[in-house]
Tab-separated table of C-alpha atoms and ligand atoms in Angstrom:
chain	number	residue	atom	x	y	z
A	1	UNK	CA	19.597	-2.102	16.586
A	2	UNK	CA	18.597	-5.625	17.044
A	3	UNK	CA	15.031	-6.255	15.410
A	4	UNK	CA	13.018	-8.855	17.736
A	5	UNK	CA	10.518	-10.640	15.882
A	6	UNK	CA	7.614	-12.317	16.911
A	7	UNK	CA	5.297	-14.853	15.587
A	8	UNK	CA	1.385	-13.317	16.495
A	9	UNK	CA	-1.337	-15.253	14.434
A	10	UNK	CA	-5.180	-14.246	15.274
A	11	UNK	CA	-5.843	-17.929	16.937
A	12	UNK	CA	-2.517	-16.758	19.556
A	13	UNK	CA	-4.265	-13.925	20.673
A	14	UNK	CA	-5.991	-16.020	23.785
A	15	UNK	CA	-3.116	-18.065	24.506
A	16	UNK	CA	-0.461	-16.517	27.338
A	17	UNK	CA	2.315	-16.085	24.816
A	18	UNK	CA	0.295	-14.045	22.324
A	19	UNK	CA	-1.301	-11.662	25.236
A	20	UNK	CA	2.320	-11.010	26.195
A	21	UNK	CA	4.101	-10.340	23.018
A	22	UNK	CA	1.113	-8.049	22.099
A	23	UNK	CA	1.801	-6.407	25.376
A	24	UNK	CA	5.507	-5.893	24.857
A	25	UNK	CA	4.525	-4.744	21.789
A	26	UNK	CA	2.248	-1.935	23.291
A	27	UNK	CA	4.967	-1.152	25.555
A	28	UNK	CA	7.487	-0.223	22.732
A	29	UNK	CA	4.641	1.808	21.229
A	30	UNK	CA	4.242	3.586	24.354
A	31	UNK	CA	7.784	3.979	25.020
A	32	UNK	CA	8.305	5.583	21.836
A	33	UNK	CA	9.748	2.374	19.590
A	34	UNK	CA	8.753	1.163	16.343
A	35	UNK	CA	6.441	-1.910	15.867
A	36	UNK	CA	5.823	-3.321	12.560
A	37	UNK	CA	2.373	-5.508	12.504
A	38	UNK	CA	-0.199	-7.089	10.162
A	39	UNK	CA	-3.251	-5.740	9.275
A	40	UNK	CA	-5.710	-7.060	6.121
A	41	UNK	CA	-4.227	-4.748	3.529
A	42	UNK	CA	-0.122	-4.521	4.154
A	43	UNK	CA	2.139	-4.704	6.987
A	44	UNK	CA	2.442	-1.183	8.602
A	45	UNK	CA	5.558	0.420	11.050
A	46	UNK	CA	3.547	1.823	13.662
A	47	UNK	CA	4.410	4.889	16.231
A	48	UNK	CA	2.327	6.395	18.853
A	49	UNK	CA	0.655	9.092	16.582
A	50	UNK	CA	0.608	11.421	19.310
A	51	UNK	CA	4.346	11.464	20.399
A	52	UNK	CA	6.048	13.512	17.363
A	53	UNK	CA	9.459	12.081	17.833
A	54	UNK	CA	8.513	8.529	18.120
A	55	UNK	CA	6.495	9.854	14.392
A	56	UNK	CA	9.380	11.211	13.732
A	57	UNK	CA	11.312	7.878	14.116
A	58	UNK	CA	8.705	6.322	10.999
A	59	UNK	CA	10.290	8.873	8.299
A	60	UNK	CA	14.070	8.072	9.319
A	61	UNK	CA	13.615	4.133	9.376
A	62	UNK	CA	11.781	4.406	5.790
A	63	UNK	CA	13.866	6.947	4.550
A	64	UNK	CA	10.061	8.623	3.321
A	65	UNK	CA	9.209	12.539	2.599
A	66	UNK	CA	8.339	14.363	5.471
A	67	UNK	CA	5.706	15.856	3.563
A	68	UNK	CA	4.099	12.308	2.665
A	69	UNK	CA	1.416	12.075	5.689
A	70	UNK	CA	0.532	9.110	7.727
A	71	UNK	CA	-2.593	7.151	8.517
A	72	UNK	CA	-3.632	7.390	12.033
A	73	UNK	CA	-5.313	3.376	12.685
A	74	UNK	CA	-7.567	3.237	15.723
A	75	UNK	CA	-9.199	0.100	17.348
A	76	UNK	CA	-12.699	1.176	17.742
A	77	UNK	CA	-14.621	4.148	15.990
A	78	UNK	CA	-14.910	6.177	18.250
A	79	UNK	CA	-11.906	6.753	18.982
A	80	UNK	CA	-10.960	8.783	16.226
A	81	UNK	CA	-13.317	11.618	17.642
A	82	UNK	CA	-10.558	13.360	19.482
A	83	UNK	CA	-8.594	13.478	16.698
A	84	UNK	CA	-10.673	15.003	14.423
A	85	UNK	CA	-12.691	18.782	14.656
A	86	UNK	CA	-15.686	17.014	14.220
A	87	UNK	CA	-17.183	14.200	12.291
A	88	UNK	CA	-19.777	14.556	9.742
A	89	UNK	CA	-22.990	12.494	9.192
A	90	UNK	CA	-20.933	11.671	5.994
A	91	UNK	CA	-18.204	10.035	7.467
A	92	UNK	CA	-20.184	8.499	10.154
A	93	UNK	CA	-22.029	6.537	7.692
A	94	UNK	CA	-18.797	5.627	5.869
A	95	UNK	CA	-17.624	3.934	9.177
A	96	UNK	CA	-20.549	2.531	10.023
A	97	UNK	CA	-20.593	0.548	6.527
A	98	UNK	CA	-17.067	-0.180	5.659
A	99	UNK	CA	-15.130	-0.240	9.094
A	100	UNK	CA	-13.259	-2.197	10.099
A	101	UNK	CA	-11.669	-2.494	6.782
A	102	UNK	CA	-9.454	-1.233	3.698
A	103	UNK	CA	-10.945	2.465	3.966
A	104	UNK	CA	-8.672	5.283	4.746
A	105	UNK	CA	-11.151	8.516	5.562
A	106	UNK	CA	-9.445	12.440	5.735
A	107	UNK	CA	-11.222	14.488	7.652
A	108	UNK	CA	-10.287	17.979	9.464
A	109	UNK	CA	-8.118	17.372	12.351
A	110	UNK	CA	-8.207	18.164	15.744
A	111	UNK	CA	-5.212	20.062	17.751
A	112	UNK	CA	-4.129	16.924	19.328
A	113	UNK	CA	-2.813	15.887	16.227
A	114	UNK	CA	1.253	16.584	15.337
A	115	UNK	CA	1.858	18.632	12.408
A	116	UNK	CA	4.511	15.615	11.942
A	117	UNK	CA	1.792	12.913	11.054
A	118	UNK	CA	-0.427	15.192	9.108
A	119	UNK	CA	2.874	17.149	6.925
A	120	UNK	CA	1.267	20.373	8.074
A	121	UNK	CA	-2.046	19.462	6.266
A	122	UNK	CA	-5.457	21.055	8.566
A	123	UNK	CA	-6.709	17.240	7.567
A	124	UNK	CA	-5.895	14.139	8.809
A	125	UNK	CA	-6.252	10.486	7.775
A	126	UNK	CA	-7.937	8.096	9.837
A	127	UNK	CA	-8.560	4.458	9.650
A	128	UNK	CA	-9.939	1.258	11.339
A	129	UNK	CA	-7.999	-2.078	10.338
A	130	UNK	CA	-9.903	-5.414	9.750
A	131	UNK	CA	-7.017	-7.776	11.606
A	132	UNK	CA	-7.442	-8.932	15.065
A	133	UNK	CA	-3.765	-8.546	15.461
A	134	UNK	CA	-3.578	-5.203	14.746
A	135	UNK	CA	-6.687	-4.068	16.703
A	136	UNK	CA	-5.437	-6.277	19.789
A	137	UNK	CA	-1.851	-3.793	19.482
A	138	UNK	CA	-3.823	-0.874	19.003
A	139	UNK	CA	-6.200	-0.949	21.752
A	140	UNK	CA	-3.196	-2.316	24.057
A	141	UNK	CA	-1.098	0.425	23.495
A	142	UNK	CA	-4.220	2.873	23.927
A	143	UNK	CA	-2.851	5.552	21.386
A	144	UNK	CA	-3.580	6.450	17.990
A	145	UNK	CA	-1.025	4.255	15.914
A	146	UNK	CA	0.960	6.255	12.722
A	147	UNK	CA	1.313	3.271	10.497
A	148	UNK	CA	2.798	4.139	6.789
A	149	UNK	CA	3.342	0.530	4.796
A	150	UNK	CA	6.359	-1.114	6.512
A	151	UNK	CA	8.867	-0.707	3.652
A	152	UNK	CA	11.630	1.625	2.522
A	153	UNK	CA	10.295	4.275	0.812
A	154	UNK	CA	9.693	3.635	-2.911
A	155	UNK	CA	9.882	-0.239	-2.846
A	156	UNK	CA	6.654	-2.853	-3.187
A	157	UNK	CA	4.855	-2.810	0.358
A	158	UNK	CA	5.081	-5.819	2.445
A	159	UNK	CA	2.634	-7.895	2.248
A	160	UNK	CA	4.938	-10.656	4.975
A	161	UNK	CA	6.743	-10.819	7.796
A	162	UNK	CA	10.063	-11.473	5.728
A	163	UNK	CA	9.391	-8.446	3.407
A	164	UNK	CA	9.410	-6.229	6.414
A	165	UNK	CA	12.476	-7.731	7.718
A	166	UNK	CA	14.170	-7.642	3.893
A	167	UNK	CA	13.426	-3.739	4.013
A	168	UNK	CA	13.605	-3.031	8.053
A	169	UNK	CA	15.305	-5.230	10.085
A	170	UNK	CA	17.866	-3.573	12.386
A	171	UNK	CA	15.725	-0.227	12.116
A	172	UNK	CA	12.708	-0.707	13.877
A	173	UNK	CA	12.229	-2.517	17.739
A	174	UNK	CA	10.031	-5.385	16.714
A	175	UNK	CA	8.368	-7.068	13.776
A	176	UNK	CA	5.040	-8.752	14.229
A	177	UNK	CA	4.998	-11.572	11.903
A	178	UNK	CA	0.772	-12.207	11.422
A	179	UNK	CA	1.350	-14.161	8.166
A	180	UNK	CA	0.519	-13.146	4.627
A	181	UNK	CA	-1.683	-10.028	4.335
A	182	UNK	CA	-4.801	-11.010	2.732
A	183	UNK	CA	-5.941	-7.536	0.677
A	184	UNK	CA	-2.524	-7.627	-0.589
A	185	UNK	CA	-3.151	-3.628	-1.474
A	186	UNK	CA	-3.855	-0.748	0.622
A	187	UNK	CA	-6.362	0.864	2.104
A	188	UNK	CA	-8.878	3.257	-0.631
A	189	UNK	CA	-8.122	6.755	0.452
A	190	UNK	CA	-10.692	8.715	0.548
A	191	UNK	CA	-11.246	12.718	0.682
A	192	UNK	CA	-14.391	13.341	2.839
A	193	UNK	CA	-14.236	17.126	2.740
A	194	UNK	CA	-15.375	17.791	-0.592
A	195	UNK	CA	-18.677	16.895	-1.786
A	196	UNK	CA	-18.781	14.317	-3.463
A	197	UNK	CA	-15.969	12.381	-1.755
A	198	UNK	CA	-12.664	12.152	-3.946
A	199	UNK	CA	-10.910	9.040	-3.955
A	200	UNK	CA	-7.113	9.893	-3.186
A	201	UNK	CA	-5.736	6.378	-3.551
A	202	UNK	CA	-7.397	3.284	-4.784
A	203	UNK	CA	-7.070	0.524	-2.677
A	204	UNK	CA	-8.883	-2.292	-0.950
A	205	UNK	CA	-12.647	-0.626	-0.894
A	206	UNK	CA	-13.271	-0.403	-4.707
A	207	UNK	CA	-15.076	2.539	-6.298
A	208	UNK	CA	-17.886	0.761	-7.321
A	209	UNK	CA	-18.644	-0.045	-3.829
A	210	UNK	CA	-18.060	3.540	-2.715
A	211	UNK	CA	-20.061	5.001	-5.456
A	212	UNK	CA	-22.993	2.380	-4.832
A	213	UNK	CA	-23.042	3.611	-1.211
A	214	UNK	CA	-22.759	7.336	-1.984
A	215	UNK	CA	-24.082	7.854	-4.979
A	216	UNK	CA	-21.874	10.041	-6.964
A	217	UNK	CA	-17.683	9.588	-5.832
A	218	UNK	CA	-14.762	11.995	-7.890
A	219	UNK	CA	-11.158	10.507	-8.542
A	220	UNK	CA	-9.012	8.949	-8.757
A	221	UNK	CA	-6.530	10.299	-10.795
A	222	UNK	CA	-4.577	8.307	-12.873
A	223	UNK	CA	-1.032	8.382	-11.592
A	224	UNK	CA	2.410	9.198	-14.271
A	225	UNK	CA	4.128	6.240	-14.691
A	226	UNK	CA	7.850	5.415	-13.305
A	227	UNK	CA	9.635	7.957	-11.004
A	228	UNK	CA	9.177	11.452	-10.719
A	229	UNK	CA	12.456	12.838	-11.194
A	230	UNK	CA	14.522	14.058	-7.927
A	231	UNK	CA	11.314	12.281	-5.758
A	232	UNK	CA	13.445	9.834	-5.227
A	233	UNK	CA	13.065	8.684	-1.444
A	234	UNK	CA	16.509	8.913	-1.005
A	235	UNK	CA	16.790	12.171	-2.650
A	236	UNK	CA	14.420	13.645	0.258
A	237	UNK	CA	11.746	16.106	-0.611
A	238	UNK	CA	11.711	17.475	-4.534
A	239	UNK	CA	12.380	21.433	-4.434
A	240	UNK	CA	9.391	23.706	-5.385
A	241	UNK	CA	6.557	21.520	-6.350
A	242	UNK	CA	2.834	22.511	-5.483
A	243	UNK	CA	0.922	21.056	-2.933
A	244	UNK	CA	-1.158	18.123	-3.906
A	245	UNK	CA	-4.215	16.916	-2.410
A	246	UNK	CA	-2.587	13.412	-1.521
A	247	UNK	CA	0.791	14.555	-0.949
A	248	UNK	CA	1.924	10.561	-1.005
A	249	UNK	CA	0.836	10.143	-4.532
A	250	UNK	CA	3.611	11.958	-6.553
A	251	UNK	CA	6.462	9.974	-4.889
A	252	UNK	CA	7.957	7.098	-6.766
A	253	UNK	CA	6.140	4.091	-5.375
A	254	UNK	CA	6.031	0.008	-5.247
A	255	UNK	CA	9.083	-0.104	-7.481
A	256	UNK	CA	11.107	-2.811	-7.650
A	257	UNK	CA	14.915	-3.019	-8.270
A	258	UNK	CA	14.378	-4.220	-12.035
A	259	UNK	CA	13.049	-1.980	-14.496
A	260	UNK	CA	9.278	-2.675	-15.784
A	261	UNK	CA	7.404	-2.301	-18.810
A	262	UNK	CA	3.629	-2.216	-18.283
A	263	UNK	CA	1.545	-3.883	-21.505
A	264	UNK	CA	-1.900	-2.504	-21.957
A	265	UNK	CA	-4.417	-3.522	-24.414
A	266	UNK	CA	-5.915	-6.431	-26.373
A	267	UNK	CA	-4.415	-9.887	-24.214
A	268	UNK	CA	-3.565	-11.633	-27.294
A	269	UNK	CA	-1.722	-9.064	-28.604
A	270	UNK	CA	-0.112	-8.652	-25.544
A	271	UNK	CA	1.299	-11.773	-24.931
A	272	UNK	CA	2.551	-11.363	-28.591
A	273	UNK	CA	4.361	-8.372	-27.845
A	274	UNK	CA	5.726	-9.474	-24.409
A	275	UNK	CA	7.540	-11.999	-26.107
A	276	UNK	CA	9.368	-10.613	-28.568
A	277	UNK	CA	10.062	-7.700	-26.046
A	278	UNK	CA	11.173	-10.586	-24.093
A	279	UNK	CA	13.652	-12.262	-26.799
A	280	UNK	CA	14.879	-8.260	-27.963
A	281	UNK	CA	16.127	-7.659	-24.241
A	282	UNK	CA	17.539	-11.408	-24.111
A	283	UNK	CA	19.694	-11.144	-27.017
A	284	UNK	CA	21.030	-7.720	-24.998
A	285	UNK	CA	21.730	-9.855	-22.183
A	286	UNK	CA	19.453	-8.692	-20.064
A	287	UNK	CA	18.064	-11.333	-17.848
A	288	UNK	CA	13.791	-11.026	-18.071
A	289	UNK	CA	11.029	-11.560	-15.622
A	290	UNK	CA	7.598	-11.787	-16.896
A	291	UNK	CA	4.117	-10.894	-14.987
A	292	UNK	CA	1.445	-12.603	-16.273
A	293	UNK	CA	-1.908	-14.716	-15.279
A	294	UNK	CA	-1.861	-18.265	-14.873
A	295	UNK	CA	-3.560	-18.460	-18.105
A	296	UNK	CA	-0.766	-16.975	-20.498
A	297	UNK	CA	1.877	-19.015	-18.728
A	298	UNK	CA	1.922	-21.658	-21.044
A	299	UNK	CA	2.507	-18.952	-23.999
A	300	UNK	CA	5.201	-17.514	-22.486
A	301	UNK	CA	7.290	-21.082	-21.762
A	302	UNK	CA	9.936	-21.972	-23.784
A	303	UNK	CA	10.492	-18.544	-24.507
A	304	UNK	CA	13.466	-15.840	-23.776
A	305	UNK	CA	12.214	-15.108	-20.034
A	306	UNK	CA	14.130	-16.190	-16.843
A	307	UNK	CA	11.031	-16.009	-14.399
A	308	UNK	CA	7.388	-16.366	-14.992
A	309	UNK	CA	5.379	-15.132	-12.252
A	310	UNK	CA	1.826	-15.488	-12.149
A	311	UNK	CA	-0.488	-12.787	-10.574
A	312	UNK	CA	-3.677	-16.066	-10.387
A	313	UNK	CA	-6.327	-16.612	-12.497
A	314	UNK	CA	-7.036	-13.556	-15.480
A	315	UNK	CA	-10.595	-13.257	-13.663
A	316	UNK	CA	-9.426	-13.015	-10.268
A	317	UNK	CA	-8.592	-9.252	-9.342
A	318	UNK	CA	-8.700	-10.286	-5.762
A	319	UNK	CA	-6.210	-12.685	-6.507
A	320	UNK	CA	-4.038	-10.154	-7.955
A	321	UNK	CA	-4.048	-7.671	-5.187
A	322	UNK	CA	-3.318	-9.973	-2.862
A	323	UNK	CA	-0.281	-11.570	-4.939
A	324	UNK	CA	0.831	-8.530	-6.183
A	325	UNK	CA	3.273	-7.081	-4.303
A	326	UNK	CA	5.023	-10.291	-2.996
A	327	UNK	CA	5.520	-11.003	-7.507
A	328	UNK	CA	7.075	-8.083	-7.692
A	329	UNK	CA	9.534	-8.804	-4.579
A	330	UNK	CA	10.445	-12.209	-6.183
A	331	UNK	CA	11.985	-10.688	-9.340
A	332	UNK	CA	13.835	-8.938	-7.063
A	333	UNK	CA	14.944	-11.965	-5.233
A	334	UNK	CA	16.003	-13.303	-8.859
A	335	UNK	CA	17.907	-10.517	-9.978
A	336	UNK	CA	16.379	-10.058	-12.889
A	337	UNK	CA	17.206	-6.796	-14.967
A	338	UNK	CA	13.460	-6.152	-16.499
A	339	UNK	CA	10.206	-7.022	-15.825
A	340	UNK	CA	7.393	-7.496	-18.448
A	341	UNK	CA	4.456	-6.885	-17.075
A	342	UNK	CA	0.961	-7.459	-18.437
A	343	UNK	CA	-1.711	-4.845	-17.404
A	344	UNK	CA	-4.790	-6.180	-15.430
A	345	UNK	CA	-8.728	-5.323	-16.045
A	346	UNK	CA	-9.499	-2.034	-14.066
A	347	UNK	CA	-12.804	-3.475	-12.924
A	348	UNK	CA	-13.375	-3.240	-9.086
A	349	UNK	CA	-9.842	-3.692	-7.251
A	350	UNK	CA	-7.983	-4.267	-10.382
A	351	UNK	CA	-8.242	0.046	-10.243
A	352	UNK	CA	-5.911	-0.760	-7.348
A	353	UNK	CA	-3.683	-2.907	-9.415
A	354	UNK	CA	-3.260	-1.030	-11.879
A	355	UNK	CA	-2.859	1.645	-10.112
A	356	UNK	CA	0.440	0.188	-8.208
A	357	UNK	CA	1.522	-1.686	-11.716
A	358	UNK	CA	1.434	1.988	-13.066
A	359	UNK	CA	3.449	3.577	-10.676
A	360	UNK	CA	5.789	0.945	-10.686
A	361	UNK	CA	6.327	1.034	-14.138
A	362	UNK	CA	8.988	3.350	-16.099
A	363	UNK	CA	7.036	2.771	-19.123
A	364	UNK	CA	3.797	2.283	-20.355
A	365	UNK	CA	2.981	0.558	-23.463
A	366	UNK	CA	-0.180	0.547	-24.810
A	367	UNK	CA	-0.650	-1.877	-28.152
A	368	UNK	CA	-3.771	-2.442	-30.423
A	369	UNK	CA	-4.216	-4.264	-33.435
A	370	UNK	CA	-4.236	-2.617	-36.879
B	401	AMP	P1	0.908	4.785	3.198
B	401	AMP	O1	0.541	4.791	4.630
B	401	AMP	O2	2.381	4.747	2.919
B	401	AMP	O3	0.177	3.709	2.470
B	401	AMP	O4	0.409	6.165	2.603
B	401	AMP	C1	-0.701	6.862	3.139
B	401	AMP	C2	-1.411	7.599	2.037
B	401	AMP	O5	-2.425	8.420	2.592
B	401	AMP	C3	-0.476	8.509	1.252
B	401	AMP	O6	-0.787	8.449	-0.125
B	401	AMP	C4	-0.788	9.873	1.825
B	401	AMP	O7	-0.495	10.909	0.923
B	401	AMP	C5	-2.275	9.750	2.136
B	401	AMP	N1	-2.660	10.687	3.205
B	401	AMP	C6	-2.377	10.584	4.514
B	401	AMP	N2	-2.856	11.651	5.184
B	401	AMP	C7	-3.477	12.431	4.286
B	401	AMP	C8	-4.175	13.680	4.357
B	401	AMP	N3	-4.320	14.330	5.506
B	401	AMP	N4	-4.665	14.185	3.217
B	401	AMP	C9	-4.515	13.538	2.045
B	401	AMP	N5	-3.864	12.348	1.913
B	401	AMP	C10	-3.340	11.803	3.022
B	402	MG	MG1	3.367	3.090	1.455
């Protein structure tokens, strides 16, 4: 399939040539095609999420679990009353505050949903984007859009046009290039049926905001690092495993082609032990990448790694999210064979971070002094 790709930036979206390629766009959605588009936390591959096969489509082109479930992104609030049995004074309150934005809410669903979008789950997961490109193909293509993070299953999520294209072209209709993502992570799942609200996933709403809002918020678990053995994208769905509350989260995830070792504890020390981690794997001829901040890059020159890649400044967790996933893409690009990575603070969206860097990672390291 030939992928067409089209430039949309926000400021288009008046101009003749932006109202028609969002309404070509609309029309694939419609007519049962695959869109990738921008929104503020990753670029998604959207489907009409009420036409199973085009749904259906999303799992092929990303090679993803059919039991991982997809987000269902509306344009305006209301609209995600018919697809839900009802909606709480809760969740009302939750949309009224932090939509449009990085919060993913699961609620019970309504029949109109397909068991294909939900994996057979009675929830479902609904959000509203903060990107005036995405809302524009949304409410043009007046369905419910499925939109999973427009990469193959198990690599970094895009976070540009030219990720998506790295991972997708030739298996989706079109690719909406918006420019760089701005979150840089996704959205904060979050379980509104049980009281308090569980975070599922921590993304771009942190939990200090969520838990100054509600009061008391559960989760998130911390995720196992590296790959959970035979959940392998490519190895479809593992045999026998129970049912978790956010069926998405015991997939291997974000990983890049090198292998990476995740560095947690005291920075000095870290930076310490990066390096001669660093000069142990050069002298097996491995070629190293190194994740740091852009104030340990001058202790790391000189030294035994072929690519430093700075996440911004060590006080910027913004910074991070948003840089994140494209870092991890360039050691790809390099070919390196490992990737040291230091961990970030967990504070507000570095709990995001860390969360991806974790999942990434087939090990963990954790170092102290003494
Ligand atoms: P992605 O769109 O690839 O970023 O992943 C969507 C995330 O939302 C995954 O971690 C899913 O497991 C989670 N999710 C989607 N629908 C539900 C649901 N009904 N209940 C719990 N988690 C969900
Ligand atoms: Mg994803």
């Amino acid at each position: 399939m030939n992928t067409r790709l089209v430039k949309v930036r926000a400021a288009d979206l008046d101009s003749e040539a932006g109202r028609k390629a969002i309404a070509d766009a609309a029309a694939g959605i419609r007519a049962g095609g695959l869109v990738a588009f921008p929104t503020e936390t990753v670029y998604g591959l959207g489907a009409n999420g009420l036409d199973e096969d085009a749904v259906a489509r999303i799992f092929v082109a990303k090679g993803r679990p059919q039991d991982n479930p997809l987000i269902l992104h509306v344009a305006a609030p209301d609209e995600v009353r018919p697809l839900l049995k009802a909606v709480p004074a809760r969740a009302e309150r939750l949309m009224a505050r932090f939509w449009p934005g990085p919060l993913t809410l699961v609620l019970p669903r309504s029949p109109l949903v397909p068991d294909v979008v939900t994996g057979g789950l009675d929830t479902v997961a609904v959000r509203l984007p903060d990107h005036p490109v995405a809302r524009a193909l949304i409410a043009a293509a007046g369905v419910p859009i499925a939109a999973p993070s427009a990469n193959l299953s198990g690599r970094p999520s895009p976070t540009s046009a030219d990720h998506v294209l790295a991972d997708l072209g030739g298996r989706v209709e079109m690719v909406i290039d918006g420019g760089r993502t701005t979150v840089g992570v996704e959205s904060t799942v979050l379980d509104v049926t049980t009281n308090p609200p569980a975070i599922l996933r921590p993304g771009g709403v942190t939990r200090e905001q969520l838990e100054e809002f509600l009061g008391a918020v559960a989760g998130p678990e911390s995720p196992a690092p590296g790959a959970t053995p035979g959940a392998k994208a490519s190895a479809g769905v593992p045999a026998a495993v129970e049912r978790p509350r956010a069926p998405g989260m015991k997939y291997t995830h974000y990983s890049p082609a090198a292998s990476l070792m995740l560095f947690i504890g005291p920075p000095d020390l870290v930076v310490r032990t990066i390096n001669e981690r660093a000069a142990a794997e050069g002298r097996e001829g491995r070629r190293v990448g190194i994740l740091t901040v852009d104030e340990h890059l001058g202790a790391y020159q000189g030294g035994a790694a072929t690519l430093l890649v700075s996440l911004g400044p060590a006080d910027d967790g913004r910074a991070a999210a948003t840089n994140l996933f494209g870092c991890l893409r360039a050691f790809d690009i390099q070919g390196v064979d490992v990737i040291l990575a230091e961990g970030v603070d967990e504070a507000g969206i570095g709990l995001a971070v860390m969360n991806r860097l974790r999942k990434a990672a087939t090990r963990v390291i954790t170092v102290d002094w003494g």
